[in-house]
Amino acid sequence: MWRGRAGALPAAIGALCRALPPGSRPAPETFRLAKFDRPEASLQIWRLLYSLLKQIHDGGWTELDTIGAQIRFVKSVLRYHGYGRPEFYQLPSDGSQGSRELLLAFSWLLIRISLLEQLLTVNRVKIGDEASVCTCEDNLSNSWKDRTETALEPCLKREVDVRYLQWLNGRLRFQWRSLHVDCQEQCKLLHKIHSYTSGCHMDQTIGHFSVTETDLIRQPDSYKQETVLDTLSEDANTFKSEDVCKEKNTLPNANLCCHIASNIIGEIDKLTKDLVTLHDGLHELVTCKKSAWYEKVKSRERILPDEREFCAAARTITEAVKLKLSDLKYHCAHKKNGMHGPYRLVFKDKRSASKKGFLSSVSKEPITNVVNATEVISKLQMEEAILKRELKRLQEECRHKLDVIAEGLVGVICIPPMKR
Amino acid sequence: MLAAGRARRLVSILSQALEDCAEQKKKLEDNLTLCRALLGDWKVQTPESPKPENGPKSDQESEPSPKELEELELLNRALERALRVRKSTLRNPSEALGEGKKAAEKKPATSAVRKQQAPLSKESVPNTIKVTSACKKAVSSKKLSAYMLKAPYRTDPVKAPTSQSSRAPKVAGKGSTKGAALQQARKTVPAASVSQQEFSAAAEPSGSPRSPLQQSSSSFGGSASAKNSIAVILQGVEPENDCPGSLAESPVTRSHTAGDIPVGSTMARTFTLQGKGSSLKLPRPYRKAYSRNSRQWEKCHLCQSSSATAAARSRFLERMQSTFCSSAPAFSPAEIEEGVMVLRDARSLLSQYMEAETTGYPIWEKEYECLLTLEGLQDTASQCLHKLQLLRAAAESQMVVYPADCAHKTGTSPADCAPLRGRRCGDTGVLATPLLFYSSCQELRDMATLKLQVVMLRQQIDIQKVLIAELLPILESRLPCGDSPSPLYRAIYTQLCEGGERFPVLMNDELPD
């Protein structure tokens, strides 16, 4: 038990409360009450959990106002993250009891999903010029897909003219073009601001102001004097480990998890199909190469080097291949350490970099990731090439199918446009 | 009417895409306005200076044609060349004043200094590009004339000095600001606005004809390294026009020393980022907060990575885990989704490797290596498949376990589920904001272009798939119908196969009787 750390605990809890975002800050007293399983604390902790989890999960869409709905939301999020205490799920949906259970759940969340860190990331004041280099498909297109599927127009009773579709498409292309122009414009302006203010920032690794900082100087009054700080220097051992009873009850109720599960099963099936095709393709290639290899070996048996040399050479090759593939195997099994989330754009002129050297930034242990635009560009180029190929492939397929249809058209010859 | 079925999904997808685009554009425009404001005047105290910047221009939709962009490129290059020449003749960059004096010398009468000014609009203005120039040296003007841009750019028929306020509407384009040519720094032409002061002030006494495009060669900065000096030159050159109204500024802008904080200067009428950006200082509270912030991030990082903490955490998690239901599925939904993401990446990685190994090699060593690699790939692929099966089983058990509640849909909808696809993308371990270094404007632009391209391509692929699903069946089912499907065929062909850009040609195949 933690009796020896009695003094540190209240301070830690106080720090924890301060570290939570201002909108959802509980009183430290709540935690104390919860420890003794007082019913009055449970409602507050439910509310706390709801507001915190909503911030993390996409800012929430609809505001659930009844406590029952909020409790359901919290339960489903916890199930999503794999929390398995049956007592928690059996808590009543009017929030009248179970504050100790809730406290356990809260502590579990704090550790398991780094709740505080995520909250910080969500709530931090953005002072830099943000740029995101993440090209996660999930991030970009899924939300879009979800919205289009849920917002299907129910009122399209008439038939749609194909020219309307063409028009929409054309408008979309135009919008993209003008977006591109605006984007380029912004890059130029950003670059200007960065270079005009270079040398002014007190942080040497950054060296220049961002748009927000410059604006701060220009109009200091329009920025509230909010803290830009985080009060996160908590004692890590705020978590109490209670003696918990090891009941193995029936599984808890679920409301929403089945929706998620069905979505993911669909995706898994798609991916399985892809992987199976890939696997089969590889299998074919392997068999084919193997037979070619055996042919080669047979035909060259006379002129091959003697056996020992051959074996030695083969062994080195095997080692080399193993090395090459070990990297691949690692990446296939682990989460890609990609570049996610927002980055702060920093202009680092090559000349100034070589002049100053990176002494100032190297001296202390790096606590941030640093990424160079060149890496991002090459990654994006690869991504772009892949996507272009995919699009071309789809278009080719269509072309074939339409050619077939064209042959069926009576009295009409179709001449496709010239290939570029 | 070329009916194309209900095509509901298609219409909704396209409309959604349009909305998203418009949203992004709006955000970008807000940011752009802020940036432009920052690059322009900060303190415009003269009451007469008009502030028309965002007014009449914001509603004009304009897009530079490629031809315009090309010519702008030419312009920029020419000006850079001129600047290089100019720079080589300058000895001391801080003698911007000297330059001004030189100008005064060469043209004995300061009043003879030509003040040709015309507002320069941003490159987004399709039709008019006008450049102001304030530096008038005989030498420079000779060089300048060589670089006058020709025909495509309409000249601004601005004559009367009183038309300064009316000049604003002439400068079309979103939020573009008038700029002295000086402000068209570096390779790019967008107008960062500059003191409308100087502009308006200089406009008054000018009776000299305005030539359409005259640029001061010295007004274009060429490289980042000399930016301060350039800025000084630019500033120094600016108030060349010794017209009475602008005299006030000239000493100010000329007294450009590092450490000048514009606020304190009583004579400061204008402040531009370009001129004095390098002397700015963030307000004290901010600086204090910032350093406190970074110190706390460091402390936090230390805290997080201490081993005692890690041990305590894992102990706690283990104890909690032991109280969980043992019959729960092996993977939580979050883990399943993460696993699927990993395997998706694995698949693309594998196919990349596979493509690299499809060629045959003449040397037996290479061939052997290729064979072994392929075998390894196959092995990995089967491992991935196996993992995928496990994940699927876990997902199914999630479903199976709670079937009763799946039927209970009151109050819950798919929309409630969607929020759970929260911030999965992202490394929750990293604390402080990571930094992205770029070393040139071109890099930044390339990066932005590529990002947009990737998003657009993804969208196009999705749209293409929906098009295939919805439009192809129409053609396939209409064949038996009697009336000529040619226009429909043509339209659908264009959309599906050419991205809506080019059309096939359909000819009637009728033999003459």
PDB file of N, CA and C in Angstrom, chain A residues 80 117 124 132 135 138 144 157 159-160 162 169 174 176 184 186 188 194-195 213 230 236 244 254 258 267 269 283 289-290 344 346 348 369 371 373 383-384 399 402 411 413 415 418, chain B residues 2-6 20 31 63 123 227 286 293 296-297 304 309 323 334 337 341 344 375 378 392 405-406 434-438 449 453 458-459 489 495 497-498 502 505 507 509:
ATOM      1  N   TYR A  80     -13.774  -0.184 -26.129  1.00  0.00           N
ATOM      2  CA  TYR A  80     -12.950  -0.045 -27.330  1.00  0.00           C
ATOM      3  C   TYR A  80     -11.472  -0.185 -26.996  1.00  0.00           C
ATOM      4  N   GLU A 117      -1.361  12.934 -21.807  1.00  0.00           N
ATOM      5  CA  GLU A 117      -0.593  13.411 -22.956  1.00  0.00           C
ATOM      6  C   GLU A 117      -1.502  13.733 -24.121  1.00  0.00           C
ATOM      7  N   ARG A 124      -3.440  22.016 -26.502  1.00  0.00           N
ATOM      8  CA  ARG A 124      -2.338  22.972 -26.433  1.00  0.00           C
ATOM      9  C   ARG A 124      -2.627  24.164 -27.323  1.00  0.00           C
ATOM     10  N   SER A 132       1.041  19.317 -41.267  1.00  0.00           N
ATOM     11  CA  SER A 132       0.897  17.903 -40.959  1.00  0.00           C
ATOM     12  C   SER A 132       1.416  17.104 -42.119  1.00  0.00           C
ATOM     13  N   THR A 135       0.065  10.955 -43.840  1.00  0.00           N
ATOM     14  CA  THR A 135      -0.761  10.594 -44.983  1.00  0.00           C
ATOM     15  C   THR A 135      -1.537   9.338 -44.680  1.00  0.00           C
ATOM     16  N   ASP A 138      -6.490   6.388 -43.063  1.00  0.00           N
ATOM     17  CA  ASP A 138      -7.610   6.424 -42.135  1.00  0.00           C
ATOM     18  C   ASP A 138      -7.981   7.839 -41.785  1.00  0.00           C
ATOM     19  N   TRP A 144     -14.284  11.158 -44.337  1.00  0.00           N
ATOM     20  CA  TRP A 144     -15.020  11.643 -45.498  1.00  0.00           C
ATOM     21  C   TRP A 144     -16.025  10.605 -45.950  1.00  0.00           C
ATOM     22  N   LYS A 157     -35.082  11.630 -56.310  1.00  0.00           N
ATOM     23  CA  LYS A 157     -36.013  10.677 -56.887  1.00  0.00           C
ATOM     24  C   LYS A 157     -35.870  10.614 -58.380  1.00  0.00           C
ATOM     25  N   GLU A 159     -34.072  10.943 -62.104  1.00  0.00           N
ATOM     26  CA  GLU A 159     -32.819  10.444 -62.631  1.00  0.00           C
ATOM     27  C   GLU A 159     -31.879  11.621 -62.808  1.00  0.00           C
ATOM     28  N   VAL A 160     -30.630  11.310 -62.638  1.00  0.00           N
ATOM     29  CA  VAL A 160     -29.621  12.358 -62.720  1.00  0.00           C
ATOM     30  C   VAL A 160     -29.060  12.412 -64.128  1.00  0.00           C
ATOM     31  N   VAL A 162     -26.303  12.876 -66.759  1.00  0.00           N
ATOM     32  CA  VAL A 162     -24.872  12.627 -66.649  1.00  0.00           C
ATOM     33  C   VAL A 162     -24.072  13.910 -66.806  1.00  0.00           C
ATOM     34  N   ASN A 169     -18.038  17.249 -61.410  1.00  0.00           N
ATOM     35  CA  ASN A 169     -16.657  16.813 -61.476  1.00  0.00           C
ATOM     36  C   ASN A 169     -15.728  17.939 -61.896  1.00  0.00           C
ATOM     37  N   PHE A 174     -11.749  22.260 -60.620  1.00  0.00           N
ATOM     38  CA  PHE A 174     -11.424  23.678 -60.546  1.00  0.00           C
ATOM     39  C   PHE A 174     -11.109  24.070 -59.110  1.00  0.00           C
ATOM     40  N   TRP A 176      -9.927  22.265 -56.792  1.00  0.00           N
ATOM     41  CA  TRP A 176      -8.607  21.774 -56.420  1.00  0.00           C
ATOM     42  C   TRP A 176      -7.516  22.689 -56.961  1.00  0.00           C
ATOM     43  N   GLN A 184       0.046  27.516 -52.562  1.00  0.00           N
ATOM     44  CA  GLN A 184       1.354  28.008 -52.968  1.00  0.00           C
ATOM     45  C   GLN A 184       1.563  29.425 -52.448  1.00  0.00           C
ATOM     46  N   GLN A 186       0.293  30.677 -49.841  1.00  0.00           N
ATOM     47  CA  GLN A 186       0.556  30.666 -48.415  1.00  0.00           C
ATOM     48  C   GLN A 186       1.999  30.271 -48.122  1.00  0.00           C
ATOM     49  N   LYS A 188       4.551  30.848 -49.906  1.00  0.00           N
ATOM     50  CA  LYS A 188       5.426  31.990 -50.137  1.00  0.00           C
ATOM     51  C   LYS A 188       5.368  32.971 -48.990  1.00  0.00           C
ATOM     52  N   HIS A 194       8.897  33.939 -42.181  1.00  0.00           N
ATOM     53  CA  HIS A 194       9.950  33.222 -41.477  1.00  0.00           C
ATOM     54  C   HIS A 194      11.305  33.866 -41.702  1.00  0.00           C
ATOM     55  N   SER A 195      11.560  34.231 -42.946  1.00  0.00           N
ATOM     56  CA  SER A 195      12.893  34.756 -43.179  1.00  0.00           C
ATOM     57  C   SER A 195      13.036  36.193 -42.685  1.00  0.00           C
ATOM     58  N   GLU A 213       3.058  34.001 -33.649  1.00  0.00           N
ATOM     59  CA  GLU A 213       3.927  34.813 -32.799  1.00  0.00           C
ATOM     60  C   GLU A 213       4.070  36.220 -33.346  1.00  0.00           C
ATOM     61  N   ASP A 230       1.901  23.989 -19.643  1.00  0.00           N
ATOM     62  CA  ASP A 230       1.246  22.792 -19.181  1.00  0.00           C
ATOM     63  C   ASP A 230       1.741  22.586 -17.772  1.00  0.00           C
ATOM     64  N   ALA A 236       4.467  10.397 -10.933  1.00  0.00           N
ATOM     65  CA  ALA A 236       3.890   9.332 -11.735  1.00  0.00           C
ATOM     66  C   ALA A 236       3.155   8.316 -10.892  1.00  0.00           C
ATOM     67  N   VAL A 244      -8.121  -5.810  -5.526  1.00  0.00           N
ATOM     68  CA  VAL A 244      -9.358  -5.994  -6.265  1.00  0.00           C
ATOM     69  C   VAL A 244      -9.749  -7.456  -6.237  1.00  0.00           C
ATOM     70  N   ALA A 254     -22.670  -4.570 -24.014  1.00  0.00           N
ATOM     71  CA  ALA A 254     -22.055  -3.658 -24.971  1.00  0.00           C
ATOM     72  C   ALA A 254     -23.148  -3.004 -25.774  1.00  0.00           C
ATOM     73  N   CYS A 258     -20.406  -3.442 -31.187  1.00  0.00           N
ATOM     74  CA  CYS A 258     -20.684  -4.326 -32.306  1.00  0.00           C
ATOM     75  C   CYS A 258     -20.674  -3.586 -33.625  1.00  0.00           C
ATOM     76  N   GLU A 267     -13.292  -4.470 -43.269  1.00  0.00           N
ATOM     77  CA  GLU A 267     -11.960  -4.072 -43.700  1.00  0.00           C
ATOM     78  C   GLU A 267     -10.989  -5.234 -43.663  1.00  0.00           C
ATOM     79  N   ASP A 269     -11.674  -8.294 -44.131  1.00  0.00           N
ATOM     80  CA  ASP A 269     -11.915  -9.168 -45.275  1.00  0.00           C
ATOM     81  C   ASP A 269     -11.274  -8.632 -46.534  1.00  0.00           C
ATOM     82  N   HIS A 283       3.814 -16.763 -54.522  1.00  0.00           N
ATOM     83  CA  HIS A 283       3.980 -18.207 -54.654  1.00  0.00           C
ATOM     84  C   HIS A 283       4.294 -18.591 -56.088  1.00  0.00           C
ATOM     85  N   LYS A 289      10.573 -19.152 -60.418  1.00  0.00           N
ATOM     86  CA  LYS A 289      12.008 -18.906 -60.298  1.00  0.00           C
ATOM     87  C   LYS A 289      12.757 -20.144 -59.846  1.00  0.00           C
ATOM     88  N   LYS A 290      12.110 -20.894 -58.997  1.00  0.00           N
ATOM     89  CA  LYS A 290      12.774 -22.101 -58.498  1.00  0.00           C
ATOM     90  C   LYS A 290      13.059 -23.059 -59.629  1.00  0.00           C
ATOM     91  N   ARG A 344       5.660  21.639 -36.299  1.00  0.00           N
ATOM     92  CA  ARG A 344       5.870  23.064 -36.425  1.00  0.00           C
ATOM     93  C   ARG A 344       6.868  23.309 -37.540  1.00  0.00           C
ATOM     94  N   VAL A 346       9.653  25.014 -39.483  1.00  0.00           N
ATOM     95  CA  VAL A 346      10.775  25.871 -39.122  1.00  0.00           C
ATOM     96  C   VAL A 346      11.656  26.037 -40.341  1.00  0.00           C
ATOM     97  N   LYS A 348      15.019  26.547 -41.915  1.00  0.00           N
ATOM     98  CA  LYS A 348      16.408  26.426 -41.539  1.00  0.00           C
ATOM     99  C   LYS A 348      17.212  26.551 -42.811  1.00  0.00           C
ATOM    100  N   ASN A 369      10.764  15.302 -31.939  1.00  0.00           N
ATOM    101  CA  ASN A 369      11.155  14.734 -33.212  1.00  0.00           C
ATOM    102  C   ASN A 369      11.533  15.854 -34.159  1.00  0.00           C
ATOM    103  N   VAL A 371      12.179  16.467 -38.203  1.00  0.00           N
ATOM    104  CA  VAL A 371      12.022  15.851 -39.512  1.00  0.00           C
ATOM    105  C   VAL A 371      12.410  16.862 -40.569  1.00  0.00           C
ATOM    106  N   ALA A 373      12.263  18.372 -44.456  1.00  0.00           N
ATOM    107  CA  ALA A 373      11.282  18.426 -45.539  1.00  0.00           C
ATOM    108  C   ALA A 373      11.652  17.470 -46.663  1.00  0.00           C
ATOM    109  N   GLU A 383       4.378   7.941 -52.381  1.00  0.00           N
ATOM    110  CA  GLU A 383       2.931   7.775 -52.204  1.00  0.00           C
ATOM    111  C   GLU A 383       2.190   8.208 -53.459  1.00  0.00           C
ATOM    112  N   GLU A 384       2.602   9.349 -53.996  1.00  0.00           N
ATOM    113  CA  GLU A 384       1.939   9.877 -55.183  1.00  0.00           C
ATOM    114  C   GLU A 384       2.070   8.905 -56.349  1.00  0.00           C
ATOM    115  N   ARG A 399     -11.502   1.284 -69.462  1.00  0.00           N
ATOM    116  CA  ARG A 399     -11.352   1.402 -70.895  1.00  0.00           C
ATOM    117  C   ARG A 399     -11.632   0.063 -71.563  1.00  0.00           C
ATOM    118  N   LEU A 402     -15.299  -0.624 -71.507  1.00  0.00           N
ATOM    119  CA  LEU A 402     -16.050   0.217 -72.433  1.00  0.00           C
ATOM    120  C   LEU A 402     -15.772  -0.161 -73.874  1.00  0.00           C
ATOM    121  N   GLY A 411     -23.546   0.344 -85.400  1.00  0.00           N
ATOM    122  CA  GLY A 411     -23.450   1.483 -86.309  1.00  0.00           C
ATOM    123  C   GLY A 411     -22.612   2.631 -85.791  1.00  0.00           C
ATOM    124  N   ILE A 413     -18.724   3.809 -84.449  1.00  0.00           N
ATOM    125  CA  ILE A 413     -17.316   3.473 -84.176  1.00  0.00           C
ATOM    126  C   ILE A 413     -16.804   4.438 -83.126  1.00  0.00           C
ATOM    127  N   ILE A 415     -13.628   6.067 -81.377  1.00  0.00           N
ATOM    128  CA  ILE A 415     -12.188   6.292 -81.459  1.00  0.00           C
ATOM    129  C   ILE A 415     -11.752   6.944 -80.166  1.00  0.00           C
ATOM    130  N   MET A 418      -6.351  10.317 -78.176  1.00  0.00           N
ATOM    131  CA  MET A 418      -4.959   9.925 -78.324  1.00  0.00           C
ATOM    132  C   MET A 418      -4.306   9.783 -76.972  1.00  0.00           C
TER     133      MET A 418
ATOM    134  N   LEU B   2     -29.497  13.083 -70.603  1.00  0.00           N
ATOM    135  CA  LEU B   2     -28.764  11.815 -70.602  1.00  0.00           C
ATOM    136  C   LEU B   2     -28.893  11.225 -69.209  1.00  0.00           C
ATOM    137  N   ALA B   3     -29.902  10.442 -69.082  1.00  0.00           N
ATOM    138  CA  ALA B   3     -30.168   9.923 -67.744  1.00  0.00           C
ATOM    139  C   ALA B   3     -29.058   8.980 -67.316  1.00  0.00           C
ATOM    140  N   ALA B   4     -28.686   9.100 -66.126  1.00  0.00           N
ATOM    141  CA  ALA B   4     -27.613   8.243 -65.625  1.00  0.00           C
ATOM    142  C   ALA B   4     -28.024   7.625 -64.313  1.00  0.00           C
ATOM    143  N   GLY B   5     -29.243   7.195 -64.288  1.00  0.00           N
ATOM    144  CA  GLY B   5     -29.654   6.501 -63.071  1.00  0.00           C
ATOM    145  C   GLY B   5     -29.745   7.453 -61.898  1.00  0.00           C
ATOM    146  N   ARG B   6     -29.966   6.887 -60.772  1.00  0.00           N
ATOM    147  CA  ARG B   6     -30.107   7.726 -59.600  1.00  0.00           C
ATOM    148  C   ARG B   6     -28.760   8.269 -59.146  1.00  0.00           C
ATOM    149  N   ASP B  20     -15.837  19.917 -48.821  1.00  0.00           N
ATOM    150  CA  ASP B  20     -14.557  19.818 -48.124  1.00  0.00           C
ATOM    151  C   ASP B  20     -13.554  20.782 -48.706  1.00  0.00           C
ATOM    152  N   ASN B  31      -6.075  32.287 -43.214  1.00  0.00           N
ATOM    153  CA  ASN B  31      -4.655  32.334 -42.896  1.00  0.00           C
ATOM    154  C   ASN B  31      -3.916  33.301 -43.803  1.00  0.00           C
ATOM    155  N   GLU B  63      -7.731  33.451 -61.053  1.00  0.00           N
ATOM    156  CA  GLU B  63      -6.778  32.370 -61.095  1.00  0.00           C
ATOM    157  C   GLU B  63      -5.781  32.702 -62.179  1.00  0.00           C
ATOM    158  N   GLU B 123       0.197  37.828 -57.880  1.00  0.00           N
ATOM    159  CA  GLU B 123       0.240  37.006 -59.064  1.00  0.00           C
ATOM    160  C   GLU B 123      -1.086  36.353 -59.322  1.00  0.00           C
ATOM    161  N   LYS B 227      19.257  39.032 -46.981  1.00  0.00           N
ATOM    162  CA  LYS B 227      17.941  39.637 -46.825  1.00  0.00           C
ATOM    163  C   LYS B 227      17.949  40.896 -46.012  1.00  0.00           C
ATOM    164  N   TYR B 286       5.290  36.417 -22.844  1.00  0.00           N
ATOM    165  CA  TYR B 286       5.318  35.273 -23.747  1.00  0.00           C
ATOM    166  C   TYR B 286       6.639  34.556 -23.661  1.00  0.00           C
ATOM    167  N   ASN B 293       7.674  26.774 -20.397  1.00  0.00           N
ATOM    168  CA  ASN B 293       7.075  25.660 -21.104  1.00  0.00           C
ATOM    169  C   ASN B 293       8.119  24.643 -21.525  1.00  0.00           C
ATOM    170  N   GLN B 296       9.498  22.729 -18.708  1.00  0.00           N
ATOM    171  CA  GLN B 296       8.577  21.729 -18.178  1.00  0.00           C
ATOM    172  C   GLN B 296       8.448  20.535 -19.077  1.00  0.00           C
ATOM    173  N   TRP B 297       8.521  20.755 -20.387  1.00  0.00           N
ATOM    174  CA  TRP B 297       8.522  19.613 -21.285  1.00  0.00           C
ATOM    175  C   TRP B 297       9.706  18.723 -20.985  1.00  0.00           C
ATOM    176  N   GLN B 304       8.777  10.917 -17.503  1.00  0.00           N
ATOM    177  CA  GLN B 304       8.156   9.815 -18.220  1.00  0.00           C
ATOM    178  C   GLN B 304       9.109   8.665 -18.434  1.00  0.00           C
ATOM    179  N   THR B 309       9.147   4.833 -12.778  1.00  0.00           N
ATOM    180  CA  THR B 309       7.789   5.111 -13.247  1.00  0.00           C
ATOM    181  C   THR B 309       7.273   3.967 -14.097  1.00  0.00           C
ATOM    182  N   THR B 323      -7.703  -8.711 -13.158  1.00  0.00           N
ATOM    183  CA  THR B 323      -9.095  -8.682 -12.712  1.00  0.00           C
ATOM    184  C   THR B 323     -10.071  -8.644 -13.871  1.00  0.00           C
ATOM    185  N   ALA B 334      -9.489  -1.509 -30.240  1.00  0.00           N
ATOM    186  CA  ALA B 334      -8.413  -0.589 -30.609  1.00  0.00           C
ATOM    187  C   ALA B 334      -7.227  -1.351 -31.154  1.00  0.00           C
ATOM    188  N   GLU B 337      -7.898  -2.638 -34.674  1.00  0.00           N
ATOM    189  CA  GLU B 337      -7.747  -1.618 -35.721  1.00  0.00           C
ATOM    190  C   GLU B 337      -6.288  -1.295 -35.966  1.00  0.00           C
ATOM    191  N   MET B 341      -4.157  -1.771 -39.453  1.00  0.00           N
ATOM    192  CA  MET B 341      -3.355  -0.705 -40.076  1.00  0.00           C
ATOM    193  C   MET B 341      -1.952  -1.193 -40.366  1.00  0.00           C
ATOM    194  N   ARG B 344      -1.921  -3.497 -43.224  1.00  0.00           N
ATOM    195  CA  ARG B 344      -2.125  -2.803 -44.489  1.00  0.00           C
ATOM    196  C   ARG B 344      -0.817  -2.237 -45.001  1.00  0.00           C
ATOM    197  N   GLU B 375      11.307 -16.026 -51.474  1.00  0.00           N
ATOM    198  CA  GLU B 375      10.822 -17.008 -50.510  1.00  0.00           C
ATOM    199  C   GLU B 375      10.577 -16.355 -49.163  1.00  0.00           C
ATOM    200  N   GLN B 378       7.401 -14.452 -49.295  1.00  0.00           N
ATOM    201  CA  GLN B 378       6.241 -15.333 -49.226  1.00  0.00           C
ATOM    202  C   GLN B 378       5.983 -15.751 -47.786  1.00  0.00           C
ATOM    203  N   ARG B 392      -9.241 -11.222 -37.139  1.00  0.00           N
ATOM    204  CA  ARG B 392     -10.629 -11.388 -37.563  1.00  0.00           C
ATOM    205  C   ARG B 392     -11.396 -12.206 -36.534  1.00  0.00           C
ATOM    206  N   ASP B 405     -27.261  -6.876 -27.853  1.00  0.00           N
ATOM    207  CA  ASP B 405     -27.308  -5.425 -27.849  1.00  0.00           C
ATOM    208  C   ASP B 405     -27.150  -4.843 -29.227  1.00  0.00           C
ATOM    209  N   CYS B 406     -26.706  -5.667 -30.156  1.00  0.00           N
ATOM    210  CA  CYS B 406     -26.615  -5.125 -31.509  1.00  0.00           C
ATOM    211  C   CYS B 406     -27.993  -4.823 -32.034  1.00  0.00           C
ATOM    212  N   PRO B 434       6.760  18.322 -32.454  1.00  0.00           N
ATOM    213  CA  PRO B 434       7.917  18.020 -33.299  1.00  0.00           C
ATOM    214  C   PRO B 434       8.128  19.119 -34.343  1.00  0.00           C
ATOM    215  N   LEU B 435       9.338  19.174 -34.820  1.00  0.00           N
ATOM    216  CA  LEU B 435       9.695  20.235 -35.753  1.00  0.00           C
ATOM    217  C   LEU B 435       9.912  19.696 -37.142  1.00  0.00           C
ATOM    218  N   LEU B 436       9.544  20.492 -38.101  1.00  0.00           N
ATOM    219  CA  LEU B 436       9.739  20.118 -39.496  1.00  0.00           C
ATOM    220  C   LEU B 436      10.590  21.190 -40.132  1.00  0.00           C
ATOM    221  N   PHE B 437      11.799  20.818 -40.488  1.00  0.00           N
ATOM    222  CA  PHE B 437      12.702  21.803 -41.056  1.00  0.00           C
ATOM    223  C   PHE B 437      12.595  21.833 -42.573  1.00  0.00           C
ATOM    224  N   TYR B 438      12.548  23.019 -43.097  1.00  0.00           N
ATOM    225  CA  TYR B 438      12.644  23.138 -44.543  1.00  0.00           C
ATOM    226  C   TYR B 438      13.709  24.166 -44.841  1.00  0.00           C
ATOM    227  N   THR B 449       2.523  21.050 -52.485  1.00  0.00           N
ATOM    228  CA  THR B 449       1.918  20.522 -53.709  1.00  0.00           C
ATOM    229  C   THR B 449       1.716  19.023 -53.604  1.00  0.00           C
ATOM    230  N   GLN B 453      -1.627  16.852 -53.782  1.00  0.00           N
ATOM    231  CA  GLN B 453      -1.744  15.848 -54.825  1.00  0.00           C
ATOM    232  C   GLN B 453      -2.190  14.514 -54.248  1.00  0.00           C
ATOM    233  N   ARG B 458      -6.204  10.404 -53.809  1.00  0.00           N
ATOM    234  CA  ARG B 458      -7.000   9.458 -53.032  1.00  0.00           C
ATOM    235  C   ARG B 458      -8.485   9.695 -53.276  1.00  0.00           C
ATOM    236  N   GLN B 459      -8.829  10.961 -53.274  1.00  0.00           N
ATOM    237  CA  GLN B 459     -10.236  11.289 -53.503  1.00  0.00           C
ATOM    238  C   GLN B 459     -10.660  10.824 -54.882  1.00  0.00           C
ATOM    239  N   TYR B 489     -22.730   7.255 -73.964  1.00  0.00           N
ATOM    240  CA  TYR B 489     -21.494   6.478 -73.972  1.00  0.00           C
ATOM    241  C   TYR B 489     -20.299   7.400 -73.909  1.00  0.00           C
ATOM    242  N   GLN B 495     -15.763  10.347 -68.382  1.00  0.00           N
ATOM    243  CA  GLN B 495     -15.617  10.392 -66.937  1.00  0.00           C
ATOM    244  C   GLN B 495     -14.798   9.234 -66.416  1.00  0.00           C
ATOM    245  N   CYS B 497     -12.713   7.056 -68.063  1.00  0.00           N
ATOM    246  CA  CYS B 497     -11.388   6.705 -68.567  1.00  0.00           C
ATOM    247  C   CYS B 497     -10.433   7.871 -68.699  1.00  0.00           C
ATOM    248  N   GLU B 498     -10.968   9.051 -68.790  1.00  0.00           N
ATOM    249  CA  GLU B 498     -10.062  10.158 -69.008  1.00  0.00           C
ATOM    250  C   GLU B 498     -10.141  11.184 -67.896  1.00  0.00           C
ATOM    251  N   ARG B 502     -10.712  14.454 -71.520  1.00  0.00           N
ATOM    252  CA  ARG B 502     -10.732  14.354 -72.976  1.00  0.00           C
ATOM    253  C   ARG B 502     -11.868  13.451 -73.408  1.00  0.00           C
ATOM    254  N   VAL B 505     -14.042  10.012 -79.781  1.00  0.00           N
ATOM    255  CA  VAL B 505     -14.783  10.434 -80.972  1.00  0.00           C
ATOM    256  C   VAL B 505     -15.671   9.286 -81.404  1.00  0.00           C
ATOM    257  N   MET B 507     -18.093   7.894 -84.317  1.00  0.00           N
ATOM    258  CA  MET B 507     -18.482   8.118 -85.701  1.00  0.00           C
ATOM    259  C   MET B 507     -19.552   7.141 -86.088  1.00  0.00           C
ATOM    260  N   ASP B 509     -21.032   4.631 -88.297  1.00  0.00           N
ATOM    261  CA  ASP B 509     -20.443   3.714 -89.268  1.00  0.00           C
ATOM    262  C   ASP B 509     -21.504   3.316 -90.278  1.00  0.00           C
TER     263      ASP B 509
END
